[in-house]
Coordinates of C-alpha atoms in Angstrom, one line a residue:
X236 CA 6.9 28.5 -10.7
X237 CA 10.0 27.8 -8.7
X238 CA 9.5 25.2 -5.9
X239 CA 11.8 24.3 -3.1
X240 CA 13.5 20.9 -2.7
X241 CA 10.9 18.7 -0.8
X242 CA 12.9 18.0 2.3
X243 CA 13.7 21.8 2.8
X244 CA 10.0 22.6 2.1
X245 CA 8.7 20.1 4.7
X246 CA 11.3 21.2 7.3
X247 CA 10.3 24.8 6.7
X248 CA 6.6 24.0 7.2
X249 CA 7.3 22.0 10.4
X250 CA 9.4 24.8 11.8
X251 CA 6.7 27.4 11.1
X252 CA 4.0 25.3 12.8
X253 CA 5.8 23.5 15.6
X254 CA 8.9 25.5 16.6
X255 CA 8.8 29.2 15.7
X256 CA 5.4 30.0 17.3
X257 CA 6.8 28.8 20.6
X258 CA 10.2 30.4 20.4
X259 CA 12.0 27.1 19.7
X260 CA 14.6 26.2 17.2
X261 CA 17.1 23.3 16.6
X262 CA 19.3 24.4 19.5
X263 CA 16.5 23.8 22.0
X264 CA 15.9 20.4 20.5
X265 CA 19.6 19.6 20.9
X266 CA 19.5 20.8 24.5
X267 CA 16.6 18.5 25.3
X268 CA 18.2 15.5 23.7
X269 CA 21.5 16.3 25.6
X270 CA 19.5 16.3 28.8
X271 CA 18.3 12.7 28.0
X272 CA 21.8 11.5 26.9
X273 CA 23.3 12.8 30.1
X274 CA 22.3 9.4 31.5
X275 CA 23.1 6.1 29.8
X276 CA 20.4 5.5 27.2
X277 CA 20.6 3.6 23.9
X278 CA 18.2 5.9 22.0
X279 CA 16.1 9.0 22.3
X280 CA 13.9 11.1 20.2
X281 CA 11.5 14.1 20.1
X282 CA 8.3 13.8 18.1
X283 CA 6.4 17.1 17.4
X284 CA 3.0 17.0 15.7
X285 CA 0.4 19.3 14.5
X286 CA -2.9 17.8 13.2
X287 CA -5.9 19.6 11.8
X288 CA -8.9 17.3 11.1
X289 CA -12.4 17.9 9.6
X290 CA -15.3 15.6 9.0
X291 CA -18.8 15.9 7.4
X292 CA -21.6 13.3 7.5
X293 CA -24.9 13.1 5.6
X294 CA -27.9 11.0 6.5
X295 CA -31.6 11.2 5.5
X296 CA -30.7 13.7 2.7
X297 CA -29.1 16.3 4.9
X298 CA -25.7 17.0 6.4
X299 CA -26.3 16.3 10.0
X300 CA -22.9 16.7 11.5
X301 CA -19.7 18.5 10.9
X302 CA -16.6 18.5 13.0
X303 CA -13.3 20.3 13.1
X304 CA -10.3 19.9 15.5
X305 CA -6.7 21.0 16.0
X306 CA -4.3 19.0 18.1
X307 CA -0.6 19.6 18.7
X308 CA 2.0 18.5 21.1
X309 CA 5.3 16.7 21.6
X310 CA 6.3 13.2 22.7
X311 CA 9.7 12.6 24.3
X312 CA 11.1 9.1 24.5
X313 CA 14.2 7.5 25.9
X314 CA 15.2 3.8 25.4
X315 CA 17.6 1.7 27.4
X316 CA 17.8 -2.0 26.5
X317 CA 14.2 -3.2 26.3
X318 CA 12.9 -0.4 28.5
X319 CA 11.2 2.7 27.2
X320 CA 10.4 5.9 29.1
X321 CA 7.9 8.2 27.5
X322 CA 6.3 11.5 28.3
X323 CA 4.2 13.8 26.2
X324 CA 2.6 17.3 26.4
X325 CA 0.2 19.4 24.4
X326 CA 2.2 22.4 25.7
X327 CA 5.0 23.0 23.2
X328 CA 7.5 25.2 25.1
X329 CA 11.1 25.0 26.2
X330 CA 10.1 24.5 29.8
X331 CA 7.8 21.5 29.1
X332 CA 10.3 20.1 26.6
X333 CA 13.1 20.1 29.1
X334 CA 10.9 18.8 31.9
X335 CA 9.8 15.9 29.8
X336 CA 13.5 15.2 28.8
X337 CA 14.5 15.1 32.5
X338 CA 11.6 12.8 33.3
X339 CA 12.4 10.2 30.7
X340 CA 16.2 10.1 31.2
X341 CA 15.6 8.4 34.5
X342 CA 15.1 5.2 32.6
X343 CA 18.9 4.5 32.8
X344 CA 19.4 1.5 35.0
X345 CA 22.8 2.6 36.1
X346 CA 21.7 6.2 36.2
X347 CA 25.4 7.1 35.9
X348 CA 26.1 10.6 34.5
X349 CA 28.3 10.8 31.5
X350 CA 29.3 13.6 29.2
X351 CA 26.8 13.9 26.3
X352 CA 28.4 13.6 22.9
X353 CA 27.5 16.2 20.4
X354 CA 25.6 14.7 17.4
X355 CA 26.0 16.3 14.0
X356 CA 22.7 17.1 12.3
X357 CA 21.7 14.7 9.6
X358 CA 18.8 15.6 7.3
X359 CA 16.8 12.6 6.0
X360 CA 17.2 12.3 2.2
X361 CA 14.6 13.8 -0.1
X362 CA 11.6 12.1 -1.5
X363 CA 8.1 13.2 -2.4
X364 CA 5.5 10.4 -2.3
X365 CA 2.5 12.7 -2.0
X366 CA 1.8 16.5 -2.2
X367 CA 2.5 18.6 0.9
X368 CA -0.9 20.2 0.8
X369 CA -3.7 20.9 3.2
X370 CA -6.7 18.9 1.8
X371 CA -9.1 20.7 4.1
X372 CA -8.5 23.9 2.2
X373 CA -8.8 22.3 -1.2
X374 CA -12.6 22.7 -1.1
X375 CA -14.8 25.2 0.7
X376 CA -17.5 24.1 3.1
X377 CA -20.4 24.6 0.7
X378 CA -18.6 22.5 -2.0
X379 CA -18.1 19.7 0.5
X380 CA -21.8 19.7 1.4
X381 CA -22.7 19.6 -2.2
X382 CA -20.4 16.7 -2.8
X383 CA -22.2 14.6 -0.2
X384 CA -25.6 15.7 -1.5
X385 CA -24.6 14.4 -5.0
X386 CA -23.6 11.1 -3.5
X387 CA -27.0 10.8 -1.9
X388 CA -28.9 11.9 -5.0
X389 CA -27.0 9.5 -7.3
X390 CA -27.4 6.5 -4.9
X391 CA -31.2 7.0 -4.8
X392 CA -31.5 7.5 -8.5
X393 CA -29.5 4.3 -9.1
X394 CA -32.3 2.0 -8.0
X395 CA -35.8 2.5 -6.4
X396 CA -35.0 -0.1 -3.8
X397 CA -32.4 2.2 -2.2
X398 CA -34.2 3.5 0.9
X399 CA -31.4 5.1 2.9
X400 CA -28.0 6.6 2.1
X401 CA -25.2 7.6 4.5
X402 CA -22.1 9.4 3.3
X403 CA -19.0 10.8 5.1
X404 CA -16.2 13.0 4.0
X405 CA -13.0 13.2 6.2
X406 CA -9.9 15.3 5.7
X407 CA -6.7 15.6 7.7
X408 CA -3.6 17.7 7.5
X409 CA -0.8 16.3 9.6
X410 CA 2.7 17.8 10.1
X411 CA 5.4 16.0 12.0
X412 CA 9.0 16.9 13.1
X413 CA 11.3 14.2 14.4
X414 CA 14.7 14.9 16.2
X415 CA 16.8 12.0 17.2
X416 CA 19.7 11.5 19.6
X417 CA 21.9 10.5 16.7
X418 CA 21.4 13.9 15.0
X419 CA 18.7 12.9 12.6
X420 CA 16.2 15.7 11.8
X421 CA 13.2 14.8 9.6
X422 CA 9.8 16.3 8.8
X423 CA 6.8 15.3 6.9
X424 CA 3.6 16.9 5.7
X425 CA 0.8 14.3 5.4
X426 CA -2.5 15.0 3.7
X427 CA -5.2 12.3 4.1
X428 CA -8.8 12.2 2.7
X429 CA -11.5 9.6 2.6
X430 CA -15.0 9.5 1.1
X431 CA -17.4 6.7 2.4
X432 CA -20.8 5.6 1.1
X433 CA -23.2 3.2 2.8
X434 CA -26.7 2.4 1.3
X435 CA -29.6 0.3 2.6
X436 CA -31.8 -1.4 0.0
X437 CA -35.2 -2.9 0.7
X438 CA -37.2 -5.5 -1.2
X439 CA -40.1 -7.5 0.0
X440 CA -39.6 -6.4 3.6
X441 CA -35.9 -7.5 3.6
X442 CA -33.2 -4.9 4.1
X443 CA -29.5 -5.3 3.2
X444 CA -26.5 -3.0 3.4
X445 CA -23.7 -2.1 0.9
X446 CA -20.7 0.1 1.4
X447 CA -17.9 1.5 -0.7
X448 CA -15.4 4.4 -0.6
X449 CA -11.8 5.3 -0.8
X450 CA -9.2 8.0 -0.6
X451 CA -5.5 8.6 -0.1
X452 CA -2.8 11.2 0.5
X453 CA -3.9 14.0 -1.8
X454 CA -6.6 16.8 -1.9
X455 CA -10.3 16.5 -2.3
X456 CA -10.1 17.2 -6.0
X457 CA -9.5 13.4 -6.3
X458 CA -13.2 12.9 -5.8
X459 CA -14.3 13.6 -9.4
X460 CA -17.7 13.0 -10.7
X461 CA -16.5 9.7 -12.2
X462 CA -15.0 8.6 -8.9
X463 CA -18.1 9.5 -7.0
X464 CA -20.1 7.4 -9.5
X465 CA -17.8 4.4 -9.0
X466 CA -18.2 4.5 -5.2
X467 CA -22.0 4.9 -5.5
X468 CA -22.4 2.1 -8.0
X469 CA -20.2 -0.3 -5.9
X470 CA -22.2 0.4 -2.7
X471 CA -25.6 0.1 -4.4
X472 CA -24.6 -3.0 -6.3
X473 CA -23.4 -4.6 -3.1
X474 CA -26.7 -3.9 -1.3
X475 CA -28.8 -5.2 -4.2
X476 CA -26.6 -8.4 -4.5
X477 CA -27.1 -9.0 -0.8
X478 CA -30.9 -8.8 -1.2
X479 CA -30.6 -11.9 -3.4
X480 CA -28.3 -13.8 -1.0
X481 CA -29.0 -17.2 0.5
X482 CA -27.6 -18.8 3.7
X483 CA -24.0 -19.8 3.3
X484 CA -23.1 -23.5 3.3
X485 CA -20.7 -24.7 6.0
X486 CA -17.7 -27.1 5.9
X487 CA -14.3 -27.5 4.5
X488 CA -14.1 -26.3 0.9
X489 CA -12.2 -24.5 -1.8
X490 CA -12.3 -20.7 -1.3
X491 CA -11.4 -18.2 -3.9
X492 CA -10.6 -14.6 -2.7
X493 CA -11.2 -11.7 -5.0
X494 CA -8.5 -9.0 -5.6
X495 CA -8.0 -5.8 -3.6
X496 CA -9.7 -5.4 -0.2
X497 CA -9.8 -9.2 0.6
X498 CA -6.0 -8.6 1.2
X499 CA -7.2 -7.5 4.7
X500 CA -7.2 -11.2 5.5
X501 CA -3.5 -11.3 4.5
X502 CA -2.9 -8.2 6.6
X503 CA -4.5 -9.7 9.7
X504 CA -3.7 -13.4 9.5
X505 CA -0.1 -13.0 8.2
X506 CA 1.0 -9.4 8.4
X507 CA 0.8 -8.8 12.2
X508 CA 2.7 -12.1 12.7
X509 CA 5.6 -10.6 10.8
X510 CA 6.0 -7.5 12.9
X511 CA 9.3 -7.4 14.8
X512 CA 8.1 -7.0 18.3
X513 CA 6.1 -10.2 18.3
X514 CA 9.0 -12.1 16.8
X515 CA 11.6 -10.7 19.1
X516 CA 9.5 -11.9 22.0
X517 CA 8.8 -15.2 20.4
X518 CA 5.1 -14.8 20.5
X519 CA 4.5 -15.0 16.8
X520 CA 3.9 -18.3 14.9
X521 CA 6.6 -17.0 12.5
X522 CA 9.3 -16.5 15.3
X523 CA 12.8 -17.8 14.4
X524 CA 11.7 -19.1 11.0
X525 CA 13.7 -16.8 8.7
X526 CA 14.8 -18.9 5.7
X527 CA 12.1 -21.5 6.1
X528 CA 9.2 -22.2 3.8
X529 CA 6.1 -20.7 5.3
X530 CA 3.9 -20.5 2.2
X531 CA 3.2 -22.2 -1.1
X532 CA 5.6 -21.6 -4.1
X533 CA 4.8 -18.4 -5.9
X534 CA 3.6 -16.6 -2.8
X535 CA 5.5 -13.3 -2.4
X536 CA 4.3 -10.8 0.3
X537 CA 5.6 -7.3 0.6
X538 CA 5.1 -4.3 2.9
X539 CA 5.8 -1.1 0.9
X540 CA 5.5 2.3 2.4
X541 CA 6.9 4.0 -0.7
X542 CA 3.9 3.8 -3.1
X543 CA 2.9 7.2 -4.3
X544 CA -0.3 8.7 -2.8
X545 CA -1.3 5.6 -1.0
X546 CA -3.1 5.7 2.4
X547 CA -0.5 3.6 4.1
X548 CA 2.5 5.4 2.6
X549 CA 4.9 7.7 4.4
X550 CA 7.9 9.8 3.3
X551 CA 9.4 9.0 6.7
X552 CA 8.1 6.7 9.4
X553 CA 7.3 8.1 12.9
X554 CA 10.9 7.7 14.0
X555 CA 12.3 9.8 11.2
X556 CA 13.6 7.0 9.0
X557 CA 12.7 6.6 5.3
X558 CA 10.1 4.0 4.6
X559 CA 11.1 1.1 2.4
X560 CA 9.8 -1.7 0.1
X561 CA 10.3 -4.7 2.3
X562 CA 10.1 -8.3 1.0
X563 CA 8.6 -10.4 3.8
X564 CA 8.0 -13.7 2.0
X565 CA 9.6 -14.5 -1.3
X566 CA 8.4 -17.5 -3.3
X567 CA 7.1 -19.0 -0.1
X568 CA 10.3 -18.5 1.9
X569 CA 10.3 -16.2 5.0
X570 CA 12.8 -13.4 4.3
X571 CA 12.3 -10.9 7.2
X572 CA 10.2 -9.0 9.6
X573 CA 9.0 -5.4 9.8
X574 CA 11.1 -3.4 12.3
X575 CA 11.2 -0.2 14.2
X576 CA 14.4 1.1 15.7
X577 CA 14.1 -0.6 19.1
X578 CA 13.3 -4.1 17.9
X579 CA 15.8 -3.9 15.1
X580 CA 18.6 -3.0 17.5
X581 CA 17.6 -5.7 20.0
X582 CA 17.4 -8.3 17.2
X583 CA 20.6 -7.2 15.5
X584 CA 19.0 -6.5 12.1
X585 CA 18.5 -3.4 10.0
X586 CA 15.4 -1.3 10.7
X587 CA 12.9 -1.3 7.9
X588 CA 11.1 2.1 8.2
X589 CA 8.1 0.6 10.0
X590 CA 8.2 2.5 13.2
X591 CA 4.7 4.0 13.5
X592 CA 2.6 5.7 16.2
X593 CA -1.0 7.1 16.3
X594 CA 0.1 10.5 17.5
X595 CA 2.6 12.5 19.6
X596 CA 0.9 11.0 22.7
X597 CA 1.9 7.4 21.7
X598 CA 5.1 5.4 21.6
X599 CA 6.2 4.0 18.2
X600 CA 6.1 0.3 17.5
X601 CA 6.6 -1.9 14.3
X602 CA 3.5 -1.5 12.1
X603 CA 2.5 -2.3 8.6
X604 CA 2.2 0.4 5.8
X605 CA 0.8 -1.1 2.5
X606 CA 0.9 -4.9 2.7
X607 CA 0.1 -7.0 -0.3
X608 CA 0.9 -10.2 -2.3
X609 CA 2.4 -10.0 -5.7
X610 CA 0.5 -11.3 -8.8
X611 CA 0.9 -14.7 -10.3
X612 CA 0.2 -16.1 -13.7
X613 CA -3.4 -17.2 -13.7
X614 CA -6.3 -15.5 -15.3
X615 CA -8.9 -14.8 -12.5
X616 CA -11.6 -16.3 -14.7
X617 CA -9.6 -19.5 -14.9
X618 CA -9.3 -19.6 -11.1
X619 CA -13.1 -19.2 -10.5
X620 CA -13.8 -21.8 -13.3
X621 CA -11.5 -24.3 -11.4
X622 CA -13.9 -24.4 -8.4
X623 CA -15.9 -27.7 -8.3
X624 CA -17.9 -26.7 -5.3
X625 CA -16.9 -23.8 -3.1
X626 CA -17.0 -20.1 -2.2
X627 CA -15.9 -17.0 -4.1
X628 CA -15.5 -14.1 -1.6
X629 CA -15.0 -10.6 -2.9
X630 CA -15.4 -8.4 0.1
X631 CA -14.8 -8.8 3.9
X632 CA -16.1 -7.2 7.1
X633 CA -14.6 -7.7 10.5
X634 CA -12.3 -10.4 11.8
X635 CA -10.1 -11.6 14.7
X636 CA -6.7 -13.1 14.8
X637 CA -4.5 -14.8 17.4
X638 CA -0.9 -13.7 16.7
X639 CA 0.6 -16.6 18.7
X640 CA -1.2 -19.3 16.8
X641 CA -2.0 -17.4 13.6
X642 CA -5.7 -18.6 13.8
X643 CA -8.2 -16.2 12.3
X644 CA -12.0 -15.8 11.9
X645 CA -13.2 -13.5 9.1
X646 CA -16.7 -12.6 7.9
X647 CA -17.3 -12.3 4.2
X648 CA -19.6 -9.3 3.5
X649 CA -20.0 -10.4 -0.2
X650 CA -19.6 -13.9 -1.5
X651 CA -21.0 -16.4 -4.0
X652 CA -21.6 -20.1 -4.0
X653 CA -19.9 -21.7 -7.0
X654 CA -20.4 -25.1 -8.6
X655 CA -18.6 -26.4 -11.7
X656 CA -17.0 -23.0 -12.2
X657 CA -20.4 -21.1 -12.3
X658 CA -21.5 -18.5 -9.8
X659 CA -24.9 -19.8 -8.7
X660 CA -26.1 -17.3 -6.1
X661 CA -24.8 -14.8 -3.6
X662 CA -24.5 -16.1 0.0
X663 CA -24.8 -14.4 3.4
X664 CA -23.2 -15.3 6.7
X665 CA -20.1 -16.9 5.4
X666 CA -17.2 -17.0 7.9
X667 CA -13.7 -18.1 7.0
X668 CA -11.9 -20.0 9.8
X669 CA -8.3 -21.1 9.7
X670 CA -4.7 -20.5 10.4
X671 CA -2.7 -17.9 8.5
X672 CA 0.4 -20.1 8.1
X673 CA -1.7 -23.1 7.0
X674 CA -3.7 -21.0 4.6
X675 CA -0.5 -19.7 3.0
X676 CA 0.6 -23.3 2.3
X677 CA -2.8 -24.2 0.8
X678 CA -2.7 -21.5 -1.9
X679 CA -2.9 -23.3 -5.3
X680 CA -3.5 -20.6 -7.8
X681 CA -2.5 -16.9 -7.9
X682 CA -4.1 -14.5 -10.3
X683 CA -2.5 -12.0 -12.6
X684 CA -4.8 -9.2 -11.3
X685 CA -3.0 -7.7 -8.3
X686 CA -5.1 -4.8 -7.0
X687 CA -4.6 -2.6 -4.0
X688 CA -7.6 -1.5 -1.9
X689 CA -9.4 1.8 -2.6
X690 CA -7.9 3.6 0.4
X691 CA -10.1 2.8 3.4
X692 CA -7.9 0.7 5.8
X693 CA -7.2 1.5 9.4
X694 CA -5.2 -0.9 11.5
X695 CA -5.5 -1.3 15.3
X696 CA -2.7 -2.6 17.6
X697 CA -2.3 -2.2 21.3
X698 CA -4.9 0.6 21.4
X699 CA -3.3 2.6 18.5
X700 CA -4.9 3.2 15.1
X701 CA -3.0 4.1 11.9
X702 CA -3.9 4.3 8.2
X703 CA -2.8 1.3 6.1
X704 CA -3.2 -0.2 2.7
X705 CA -3.8 -3.8 1.7
X706 CA -3.9 -5.7 -1.6
X707 CA -3.8 -9.1 -3.3
X708 CA -4.6 -10.8 -6.6
X709 CA -7.3 -13.4 -7.0
X710 CA -6.3 -16.4 -4.9
X711 CA -7.5 -20.0 -4.7
X712 CA -7.1 -21.6 -1.3
X713 CA -7.9 -25.3 -0.9
X714 CA -9.5 -26.9 2.1
X715 CA -10.4 -23.8 4.0
X716 CA -13.1 -24.1 6.7
X717 CA -16.2 -22.0 6.1
X718 CA -18.7 -21.4 8.9
X719 CA -22.1 -20.8 7.4
X720 CA -25.7 -20.4 8.3
X721 CA -27.2 -23.1 6.1

């Protein structure tokens, strides 16, 4: 089979969905951008998007809900200095496009008319991090229902203490087209799927919950029988473990974090503080500290939007720039921040491919993609064995972070009390309290078992949600405060 070059293929898909049905082509985009540039602006872009979403959920043995939606529209933005003017419409037409362009161009402080310079078209270079497929079409409706029913059946068969099972299957097909004032033209076709499993187990009148799941940028064929079994086993085991949990001790102690999803603590307590907008405004605890030691030796933190098939990866960011592998902290030294175009220009640094937005109805801002810490040299068993008295946390629920101070509060959804290197019993109600920068400096051992999460992360910032990935190896952090229930 002969296939087209990825960039050409994605542009053709975007034109077919977002331009041609509405009688538009690149000349209309150029005309709208010229309208904006007729006044003095530093930057401008058009962001077209078509999104088709589907969701199914099972509870009490039956599929109770199913949803399907289609959304499409265009966002028009002009930037002058620090000011942004933005308009959007779900009516994709030449008239609405030009009307939005004339509206946002008024941002110009001087409002002095000048001759618009023609920008030569620049196609973003090719890459293919994930298949340009529609995951919704990769299974028919009856097969999706049967998939969820298998999840429910296997969870109940796993242990008689499982009394309730909830499962959800979500698919999304997202096509974007970005045209920038500098002539950049870029498109992306973004599949996204996720399967989630939650079980409730009961024993002696006590009920506990366990959850698992995953996904990424591919089709539903990813959820093989073996993959379903893994999610079911993880969810059931978490619930059964929690049935045996005791109240968590409180106080300052050694804490070991397991690999993978516990990287959400790194994402929240450190990652947000390294986003360009907070640092340009001086509101982050990391502001103005490039080149300084901000973490223990051996700590290297990356944000990488180029990992194949990952939930947080993108061929291009939402400003039309290629995503990158960005080193944020290297061997404990702060190396840089995550940047979108606006903040990079104002800070006089290169953009990093981190401009992201929830949809065409939102402005872009610097956001994380896949944020993780590199592995060290310690065997994870050695790290756990090093605990005299402390906590071993392998899964987390919700948390809160203050960007300015870096202080965080996180709830461990699965953890064990450890003495003399032995896991004595699971604990419940453990809350980690501390400061991101302080915690980085208290890292004493880094495992050789780097793992990324299974593909479940969604990050919120200023009312916008985007899919992300997190990860870390096993870590030992000394003298971390644990709020418990004991």
